[in-house]
Each structure stands twice: as C-alpha cells, then as structure tokens.
Amino acid sequence: MTHPHDDRMEVYSPGGMFDGRLIQQLNPLTVPSKRRNPLLADFFHRLKLMERRGSGMKKIIGEYKRFENLENYHAPEFSSNATEFHVTLWNLNYGVDVVKDNPYVIKEANDVVKDVVKETDDVVKGKANVTKEFAKVQRQIYKLISQTPQISAAQMSENMGISLRQVQRYLKQLSDQNLIVREGGRKNGVWKILDDEYEGFFKRI
C-alpha cells in the first residue's frame, strides 16, 4: 500500500521482520535474506515470479546513493514493528528551485523515485498475491481433510485440480509449520489439523 505526499512516498506492508528484530536498529545493507516460507518462495522463483533471495533494500539504497551530493538529499528510511513494515522514499527535488539551472538532475531524481516506488509496490503486491494464493490452497486442504481425514495426496490432487507434486509441496509446507500432521501409515493413516485458528475457519471464507 502506498501513500503519496509532496515531499515523500510512504510504502506500507503488513508483517514485521521474520526474526522479530526491528529494521531501524539494523544496517539494511547487511540484513540477511530470510524467507518466511522457503518451499513456497522456491516454487514462485521457479515460475519467475519472485527472487530466490531478497535484494529490494539494497537496490533502493543504491539508486538513492547516486544523488547523495544534492543539497536536499534524504536517504530512504526503513522501519518496522511486530506487525508492520514501512519504507519512506523522499522526493529529492521537493522545495529546491533548481529546475532552470539543472533540469536533468530533477528529471533523474524523479525517475529514480518513480522506479523505486514501482519496484517496492510490486514487491508488496507480489507478497500479498503469494499469501492470498497459499491461503486459498490452505482452505481447500483443510476442507478436504475435514470431510475425509484419510484422504490421500492423489485424491486431493484430483479434487483440487492441481498436480500431485504441487499438493505434496503444500502438504509438506503445512506440516513443516505444524498446521497439519499425518498419523498412522500411508495406507491406513489419517490427516489431523493442528492449526489453532482452525475453529471457525470456514466461517471466515
């Protein structure tokens, strides 16, 4: 979500840092890239829909650094808490009357801000789309398990209209997050939902 102002552009994304730390207390150039859902991230990377490792903050800082000698220079700002992540992109020509003296600098600064805003917004939208898609699959799997606890991955694949390999990836991801568990053998076993938020889950659909 973006909030444009005359002097800056603020970009908001739900969800804080993966490890709970605050980005404003860290060096954004050295923060390690950690994926919240490695399997899902790898899947979307193979589809060319996202990077294998995040590089957005380094790209933003690198683009702004080209203009650090401007009188009105402000470095991009990053802040986070447990539930939110914010990026502030400053308008480098706000309040500076140098258009007549050096219009090229102003055009370059404007182009950089536009490019960075677009890239940041694309990352936020991509994250939202990935989360939305996974939530949809999660609902389908929960519903199938509720109806038939002994259901197999092959039967889920047939019901959901996706490949067996995709179903197995989603099941492993849900299992790794301790949201579901398979009890018993492959033939006689049953699925059990461990998700604490499962109660009333389908009422929210």
PDB file of C-alpha atoms in Angstrom:
ATOM      1  CA  MET A   1       0.000   0.000   0.000  1.00  0.00           C
ATOM      2  CA  THR A   2       1.435   3.382  -0.989  1.00  0.00           C
ATOM      3  CA  HIS A   3       0.719   6.836   0.465  1.00  0.00           C
ATOM      4  CA  PRO A   4       1.974   9.705  -1.746  1.00  0.00           C
ATOM      5  CA  HIS A   5       2.906  13.093  -0.245  1.00  0.00           C
ATOM      6  CA  ASP A   6       4.531  16.155  -1.806  1.00  0.00           C
ATOM      7  CA  ASP A   7       7.862  15.563  -0.088  1.00  0.00           C
ATOM      8  CA  ARG A   8       7.859  11.761   0.202  1.00  0.00           C
ATOM      9  CA  MET A   9       6.246   8.458  -0.689  1.00  0.00           C
ATOM     10  CA  GLU A  10       5.390   6.058   2.125  1.00  0.00           C
ATOM     11  CA  VAL A  11       5.022   2.350   1.378  1.00  0.00           C
ATOM     12  CA  TYR A  12       3.364   0.027   3.887  1.00  0.00           C
ATOM     13  CA  SER A  13       3.406  -3.768   4.009  1.00  0.00           C
ATOM     14  CA  PRO A  14       1.697  -5.948   6.649  1.00  0.00           C
ATOM     15  CA  GLY A  15       4.011  -8.165   8.675  1.00  0.00           C
ATOM     16  CA  GLY A  16       7.210  -7.334  10.537  1.00  0.00           C
ATOM     17  CA  MET A  17      10.714  -8.814  10.247  1.00  0.00           C
ATOM     18  CA  PHE A  18      10.774 -12.611  10.052  1.00  0.00           C
ATOM     19  CA  ASP A  19      13.001 -12.971  13.132  1.00  0.00           C
ATOM     20  CA  GLY A  20      11.175 -10.287  15.134  1.00  0.00           C
ATOM     21  CA  ARG A  21      14.007  -7.733  15.056  1.00  0.00           C
ATOM     22  CA  LEU A  22      13.462  -4.075  14.150  1.00  0.00           C
ATOM     23  CA  ILE A  23      14.901  -2.979  10.808  1.00  0.00           C
ATOM     24  CA  GLN A  24      15.574   0.557  12.110  1.00  0.00           C
ATOM     25  CA  GLN A  25      18.066  -0.932  14.575  1.00  0.00           C
ATOM     26  CA  LEU A  26      19.963  -2.802  11.841  1.00  0.00           C
ATOM     27  CA  ASN A  27      22.105  -1.973   8.825  1.00  0.00           C
ATOM     28  CA  PRO A  28      19.757  -2.627   5.867  1.00  0.00           C
ATOM     29  CA  LEU A  29      22.767  -3.385   3.636  1.00  0.00           C
ATOM     30  CA  THR A  30      23.840  -6.332   5.787  1.00  0.00           C
ATOM     31  CA  VAL A  31      20.492  -7.767   6.890  1.00  0.00           C
ATOM     32  CA  PRO A  32      20.454 -11.429   5.776  1.00  0.00           C
ATOM     33  CA  SER A  33      17.670 -12.508   3.455  1.00  0.00           C
ATOM     34  CA  LYS A  34      15.343 -14.942   5.241  1.00  0.00           C
ATOM     35  CA  ARG A  35      12.302 -16.496   3.610  1.00  0.00           C
ATOM     36  CA  ARG A  36       9.174 -16.966   5.689  1.00  0.00           C
ATOM     37  CA  ASN A  37       8.069 -19.920   3.542  1.00  0.00           C
ATOM     38  CA  PRO A  38      11.162 -21.399   1.800  1.00  0.00           C
ATOM     39  CA  LEU A  39       9.246 -24.019  -0.182  1.00  0.00           C
ATOM     40  CA  LEU A  40       6.677 -21.552  -1.461  1.00  0.00           C
ATOM     41  CA  ALA A  41       9.373 -18.968  -2.221  1.00  0.00           C
ATOM     42  CA  ASP A  42      11.368 -21.523  -4.200  1.00  0.00           C
ATOM     43  CA  PHE A  43       8.238 -22.563  -6.102  1.00  0.00           C
ATOM     44  CA  PHE A  44       7.452 -18.990  -7.151  1.00  0.00           C
ATOM     45  CA  HIS A  45      11.112 -18.353  -8.008  1.00  0.00           C
ATOM     46  CA  ARG A  46      10.964 -21.246 -10.474  1.00  0.00           C
ATOM     47  CA  LEU A  47       7.924 -19.573 -12.025  1.00  0.00           C
ATOM     48  CA  LYS A  48       9.989 -16.347 -12.364  1.00  0.00           C
ATOM     49  CA  LEU A  49       7.534 -14.517 -10.077  1.00  0.00           C
ATOM     50  CA  MET A  50       9.975 -13.614  -7.291  1.00  0.00           C
ATOM     51  CA  GLU A  51      13.666 -13.616  -6.384  1.00  0.00           C
ATOM     52  CA  ARG A  52      15.257 -16.502  -4.550  1.00  0.00           C
ATOM     53  CA  ARG A  53      16.845 -14.013  -2.151  1.00  0.00           C
ATOM     54  CA  GLY A  54      15.547 -10.548  -1.345  1.00  0.00           C
ATOM     55  CA  SER A  55      17.529  -7.569  -2.667  1.00  0.00           C
ATOM     56  CA  GLY A  56      14.967  -4.754  -2.560  1.00  0.00           C
ATOM     57  CA  MET A  57      16.533  -2.645   0.196  1.00  0.00           C
ATOM     58  CA  LYS A  58      19.996  -2.739  -1.394  1.00  0.00           C
ATOM     59  CA  LYS A  59      18.538  -1.672  -4.748  1.00  0.00           C
ATOM     60  CA  ILE A  60      16.614   1.210  -3.182  1.00  0.00           C
ATOM     61  CA  ILE A  61      19.641   2.476  -1.236  1.00  0.00           C
ATOM     62  CA  GLY A  62      21.875   2.088  -4.297  1.00  0.00           C
ATOM     63  CA  GLU A  63      19.570   4.159  -6.509  1.00  0.00           C
ATOM     64  CA  TYR A  64      19.332   6.963  -3.948  1.00  0.00           C
ATOM     65  CA  LYS A  65      23.086   6.993  -3.307  1.00  0.00           C
ATOM     66  CA  ARG A  66      23.617   8.365  -6.818  1.00  0.00           C
ATOM     67  CA  PHE A  67      22.161  11.668  -5.572  1.00  0.00           C
ATOM     68  CA  GLU A  68      23.722  11.908  -2.109  1.00  0.00           C
ATOM     69  CA  ASN A  69      25.524  15.152  -3.094  1.00  0.00           C
ATOM     70  CA  LEU A  70      22.265  17.002  -3.680  1.00  0.00           C
ATOM     71  CA  GLU A  71      21.531  19.759  -1.176  1.00  0.00           C
ATOM     72  CA  ASN A  72      18.098  18.307  -0.425  1.00  0.00           C
ATOM     73  CA  TYR A  73      19.275  14.687  -0.172  1.00  0.00           C
ATOM     74  CA  HIS A  74      17.436  12.372   2.217  1.00  0.00           C
ATOM     75  CA  ALA A  75      18.317   8.687   2.415  1.00  0.00           C
ATOM     76  CA  PRO A  76      15.394   6.248   2.227  1.00  0.00           C
ATOM     77  CA  GLU A  77      14.112   5.203   5.646  1.00  0.00           C
ATOM     78  CA  PHE A  78      13.028   1.752   6.797  1.00  0.00           C
ATOM     79  CA  SER A  79      11.088   1.000   9.976  1.00  0.00           C
ATOM     80  CA  SER A  80       9.212  -1.986  11.345  1.00  0.00           C
ATOM     81  CA  ASN A  81       7.424  -3.413  14.348  1.00  0.00           C
ATOM     82  CA  ALA A  82       5.823  -6.774  15.072  1.00  0.00           C
ATOM     83  CA  THR A  83       3.010  -6.302  12.553  1.00  0.00           C
ATOM     84  CA  GLU A  84       4.102  -3.655  10.020  1.00  0.00           C
ATOM     85  CA  PHE A  85       6.957  -2.718   7.684  1.00  0.00           C
ATOM     86  CA  HIS A  86       7.318   0.856   6.384  1.00  0.00           C
ATOM     87  CA  VAL A  87       9.533   2.417   3.713  1.00  0.00           C
ATOM     88  CA  THR A  88       9.809   6.197   3.262  1.00  0.00           C
ATOM     89  CA  LEU A  89      11.108   7.404  -0.117  1.00  0.00           C
ATOM     90  CA  TRP A  90      11.952  11.103  -0.123  1.00  0.00           C
ATOM     91  CA  ASN A  91      11.259  13.438  -3.049  1.00  0.00           C
ATOM     92  CA  LEU A  92      14.776  14.691  -3.769  1.00  0.00           C
ATOM     93  CA  ASN A  93      13.681  17.854  -5.559  1.00  0.00           C
ATOM     94  CA  TYR A  94      10.963  18.953  -3.152  1.00  0.00           C
ATOM     95  CA  GLY A  95      11.390  22.590  -2.137  1.00  0.00           C
ATOM     96  CA  VAL A  96      14.505  23.065  -4.297  1.00  0.00           C
ATOM     97  CA  ASP A  97      14.178  25.578  -7.139  1.00  0.00           C
ATOM     98  CA  VAL A  98      16.875  24.291  -9.490  1.00  0.00           C
ATOM     99  CA  VAL A  99      14.763  23.275 -12.464  1.00  0.00           C
ATOM    100  CA  LYS A 100      16.061  26.115 -14.635  1.00  0.00           C
ATOM    101  CA  ASP A 101      19.660  25.575 -13.580  1.00  0.00           C
ATOM    102  CA  ASN A 102      19.784  21.806 -13.970  1.00  0.00           C
ATOM    103  CA  PRO A 103      16.614  20.182 -15.292  1.00  0.00           C
ATOM    104  CA  TYR A 104      18.489  16.932 -15.968  1.00  0.00           C
ATOM    105  CA  VAL A 105      19.142  16.419 -12.248  1.00  0.00           C
ATOM    106  CA  ILE A 106      15.463  16.921 -11.450  1.00  0.00           C
ATOM    107  CA  LYS A 107      14.364  14.511 -14.162  1.00  0.00           C
ATOM    108  CA  GLU A 108      16.850  11.909 -12.954  1.00  0.00           C
ATOM    109  CA  ALA A 109      15.708  12.295  -9.350  1.00  0.00           C
ATOM    110  CA  ASN A 110      12.057  11.993 -10.339  1.00  0.00           C
ATOM    111  CA  ASP A 111      12.774   8.928 -12.468  1.00  0.00           C
ATOM    112  CA  VAL A 112      14.623   7.245  -9.610  1.00  0.00           C
ATOM    113  CA  VAL A 113      11.767   7.854  -7.178  1.00  0.00           C
ATOM    114  CA  LYS A 114       9.227   6.523  -9.694  1.00  0.00           C
ATOM    115  CA  ASP A 115      11.298   3.400 -10.380  1.00  0.00           C
ATOM    116  CA  VAL A 116      11.881   2.690  -6.701  1.00  0.00           C
ATOM    117  CA  VAL A 117       8.216   3.229  -5.837  1.00  0.00           C
ATOM    118  CA  LYS A 118       7.152   0.865  -8.625  1.00  0.00           C
ATOM    119  CA  GLU A 119       9.626  -1.814  -7.566  1.00  0.00           C
ATOM    120  CA  THR A 120       8.672  -1.518  -3.896  1.00  0.00           C
ATOM    121  CA  ASP A 121       4.964  -1.591  -4.724  1.00  0.00           C
ATOM    122  CA  ASP A 122       5.487  -4.649  -6.935  1.00  0.00           C
ATOM    123  CA  VAL A 123       7.221  -6.439  -4.058  1.00  0.00           C
ATOM    124  CA  VAL A 124       4.337  -5.616  -1.694  1.00  0.00           C
ATOM    125  CA  LYS A 125       1.737  -6.737  -4.242  1.00  0.00           C
ATOM    126  CA  GLY A 126       3.698  -9.880  -5.019  1.00  0.00           C
ATOM    127  CA  LYS A 127       3.865 -10.754  -1.348  1.00  0.00           C
ATOM    128  CA  ALA A 128       0.132 -10.198  -0.983  1.00  0.00           C
ATOM    129  CA  ASN A 129      -0.626 -12.330  -4.048  1.00  0.00           C
ATOM    130  CA  VAL A 130       1.557 -15.197  -2.799  1.00  0.00           C
ATOM    131  CA  THR A 131      -0.104 -15.075   0.620  1.00  0.00           C
ATOM    132  CA  LYS A 132      -3.571 -14.964  -0.934  1.00  0.00           C
ATOM    133  CA  GLU A 133      -2.847 -17.951  -3.187  1.00  0.00           C
ATOM    134  CA  PHE A 134      -1.457 -20.027  -0.314  1.00  0.00           C
ATOM    135  CA  ALA A 135      -4.445 -19.147   1.900  1.00  0.00           C
ATOM    136  CA  LYS A 136      -6.772 -20.372  -0.856  1.00  0.00           C
ATOM    137  CA  VAL A 137      -4.961 -23.710  -1.093  1.00  0.00           C
ATOM    138  CA  GLN A 138      -4.861 -23.970   2.699  1.00  0.00           C
ATOM    139  CA  ARG A 139      -8.653 -23.600   2.870  1.00  0.00           C
ATOM    140  CA  GLN A 140      -9.120 -26.291   0.227  1.00  0.00           C
ATOM    141  CA  ILE A 141      -6.838 -28.737   2.026  1.00  0.00           C
ATOM    142  CA  TYR A 142      -8.471 -28.081   5.399  1.00  0.00           C
ATOM    143  CA  LYS A 143     -11.899 -28.660   3.898  1.00  0.00           C
ATOM    144  CA  LEU A 144     -10.875 -31.933   2.248  1.00  0.00           C
ATOM    145  CA  ILE A 145      -9.257 -33.195   5.460  1.00  0.00           C
ATOM    146  CA  SER A 146     -12.347 -32.240   7.469  1.00  0.00           C
ATOM    147  CA  GLN A 147     -14.584 -34.167   5.076  1.00  0.00           C
ATOM    148  CA  THR A 148     -12.281 -37.184   4.653  1.00  0.00           C
ATOM    149  CA  PRO A 149      -9.428 -37.427   7.209  1.00  0.00           C
ATOM    150  CA  GLN A 150      -7.959 -40.490   5.465  1.00  0.00           C
ATOM    151  CA  ILE A 151      -7.772 -38.712   2.083  1.00  0.00           C
ATOM    152  CA  SER A 152      -4.585 -39.270   0.081  1.00  0.00           C
ATOM    153  CA  ALA A 153      -2.464 -36.662  -1.682  1.00  0.00           C
ATOM    154  CA  ALA A 154      -3.517 -38.163  -5.023  1.00  0.00           C
ATOM    155  CA  GLN A 155      -7.188 -37.720  -4.124  1.00  0.00           C
ATOM    156  CA  MET A 156      -6.518 -34.124  -3.062  1.00  0.00           C
ATOM    157  CA  SER A 157      -4.829 -33.512  -6.396  1.00  0.00           C
ATOM    158  CA  GLU A 158      -7.889 -34.796  -8.239  1.00  0.00           C
ATOM    159  CA  ASN A 159     -10.298 -32.728  -6.128  1.00  0.00           C
ATOM    160  CA  MET A 160      -8.264 -29.507  -6.309  1.00  0.00           C
ATOM    161  CA  GLY A 161      -7.381 -29.760  -9.987  1.00  0.00           C
ATOM    162  CA  ILE A 162      -3.626 -29.335  -9.476  1.00  0.00           C
ATOM    163  CA  SER A 163      -0.705 -31.720  -9.889  1.00  0.00           C
ATOM    164  CA  LEU A 164       0.202 -34.310  -7.274  1.00  0.00           C
ATOM    165  CA  ARG A 165       3.628 -32.701  -6.905  1.00  0.00           C
ATOM    166  CA  GLN A 166       2.044 -29.332  -6.069  1.00  0.00           C
ATOM    167  CA  VAL A 167      -0.215 -30.937  -3.465  1.00  0.00           C
ATOM    168  CA  GLN A 168       2.755 -32.702  -1.874  1.00  0.00           C
ATOM    169  CA  ARG A 169       4.638 -29.393  -1.649  1.00  0.00           C
ATOM    170  CA  TYR A 170       1.696 -27.671   0.027  1.00  0.00           C
ATOM    171  CA  LEU A 171       1.204 -30.581   2.442  1.00  0.00           C
ATOM    172  CA  LYS A 172       4.893 -30.506   3.381  1.00  0.00           C
ATOM    173  CA  GLN A 173       4.753 -26.762   3.962  1.00  0.00           C
ATOM    174  CA  LEU A 174       1.690 -27.063   6.197  1.00  0.00           C
ATOM    175  CA  SER A 175       3.347 -29.969   8.039  1.00  0.00           C
ATOM    176  CA  ASP A 176       6.599 -28.022   8.494  1.00  0.00           C
ATOM    177  CA  GLN A 177       4.578 -25.186  10.046  1.00  0.00           C
ATOM    178  CA  ASN A 178       2.884 -27.687  12.411  1.00  0.00           C
ATOM    179  CA  LEU A 179      -0.530 -26.864  10.971  1.00  0.00           C
ATOM    180  CA  ILE A 180      -1.353 -30.448   9.936  1.00  0.00           C
ATOM    181  CA  VAL A 181       0.042 -33.907  10.711  1.00  0.00           C
ATOM    182  CA  ARG A 182      -0.322 -37.360   9.187  1.00  0.00           C
ATOM    183  CA  GLU A 183      -0.984 -40.024  11.841  1.00  0.00           C
ATOM    184  CA  GLY A 184      -0.593 -43.704  11.028  1.00  0.00           C
ATOM    185  CA  GLY A 185       0.706 -45.426   7.933  1.00  0.00           C
ATOM    186  CA  ARG A 186       0.461 -44.301   4.332  1.00  0.00           C
ATOM    187  CA  LYS A 187      -2.455 -46.648   3.603  1.00  0.00           C
ATOM    188  CA  ASN A 188      -4.384 -46.570   6.868  1.00  0.00           C
ATOM    189  CA  GLY A 189      -3.301 -43.200   8.247  1.00  0.00           C
ATOM    190  CA  VAL A 190      -5.397 -40.067   8.692  1.00  0.00           C
ATOM    191  CA  TRP A 191      -4.728 -36.336   8.498  1.00  0.00           C
ATOM    192  CA  LYS A 192      -5.202 -34.179  11.584  1.00  0.00           C
ATOM    193  CA  ILE A 193      -5.432 -30.377  11.597  1.00  0.00           C
ATOM    194  CA  LEU A 194      -3.314 -28.737  14.328  1.00  0.00           C
ATOM    195  CA  ASP A 195      -3.972 -25.116  13.356  1.00  0.00           C
ATOM    196  CA  ASP A 196      -5.065 -23.198  16.485  1.00  0.00           C
ATOM    197  CA  GLU A 197      -7.078 -20.840  14.305  1.00  0.00           C
ATOM    198  CA  TYR A 198      -8.913 -23.674  12.582  1.00  0.00           C
ATOM    199  CA  GLU A 199     -12.007 -23.299  14.781  1.00  0.00           C
ATOM    200  CA  GLY A 200     -14.425 -21.181  12.766  1.00  0.00           C
ATOM    201  CA  PHE A 201     -12.011 -21.176   9.818  1.00  0.00           C
ATOM    202  CA  PHE A 202     -14.660 -21.769   7.168  1.00  0.00           C
ATOM    203  CA  LYS A 203     -16.930 -19.120   8.669  1.00  0.00           C
ATOM    204  CA  ARG A 204     -14.323 -16.539   7.617  1.00  0.00           C
ATOM    205  CA  ILE A 205     -14.199 -17.714   3.996  1.00  0.00           C
TER     206      ILE A 205
END
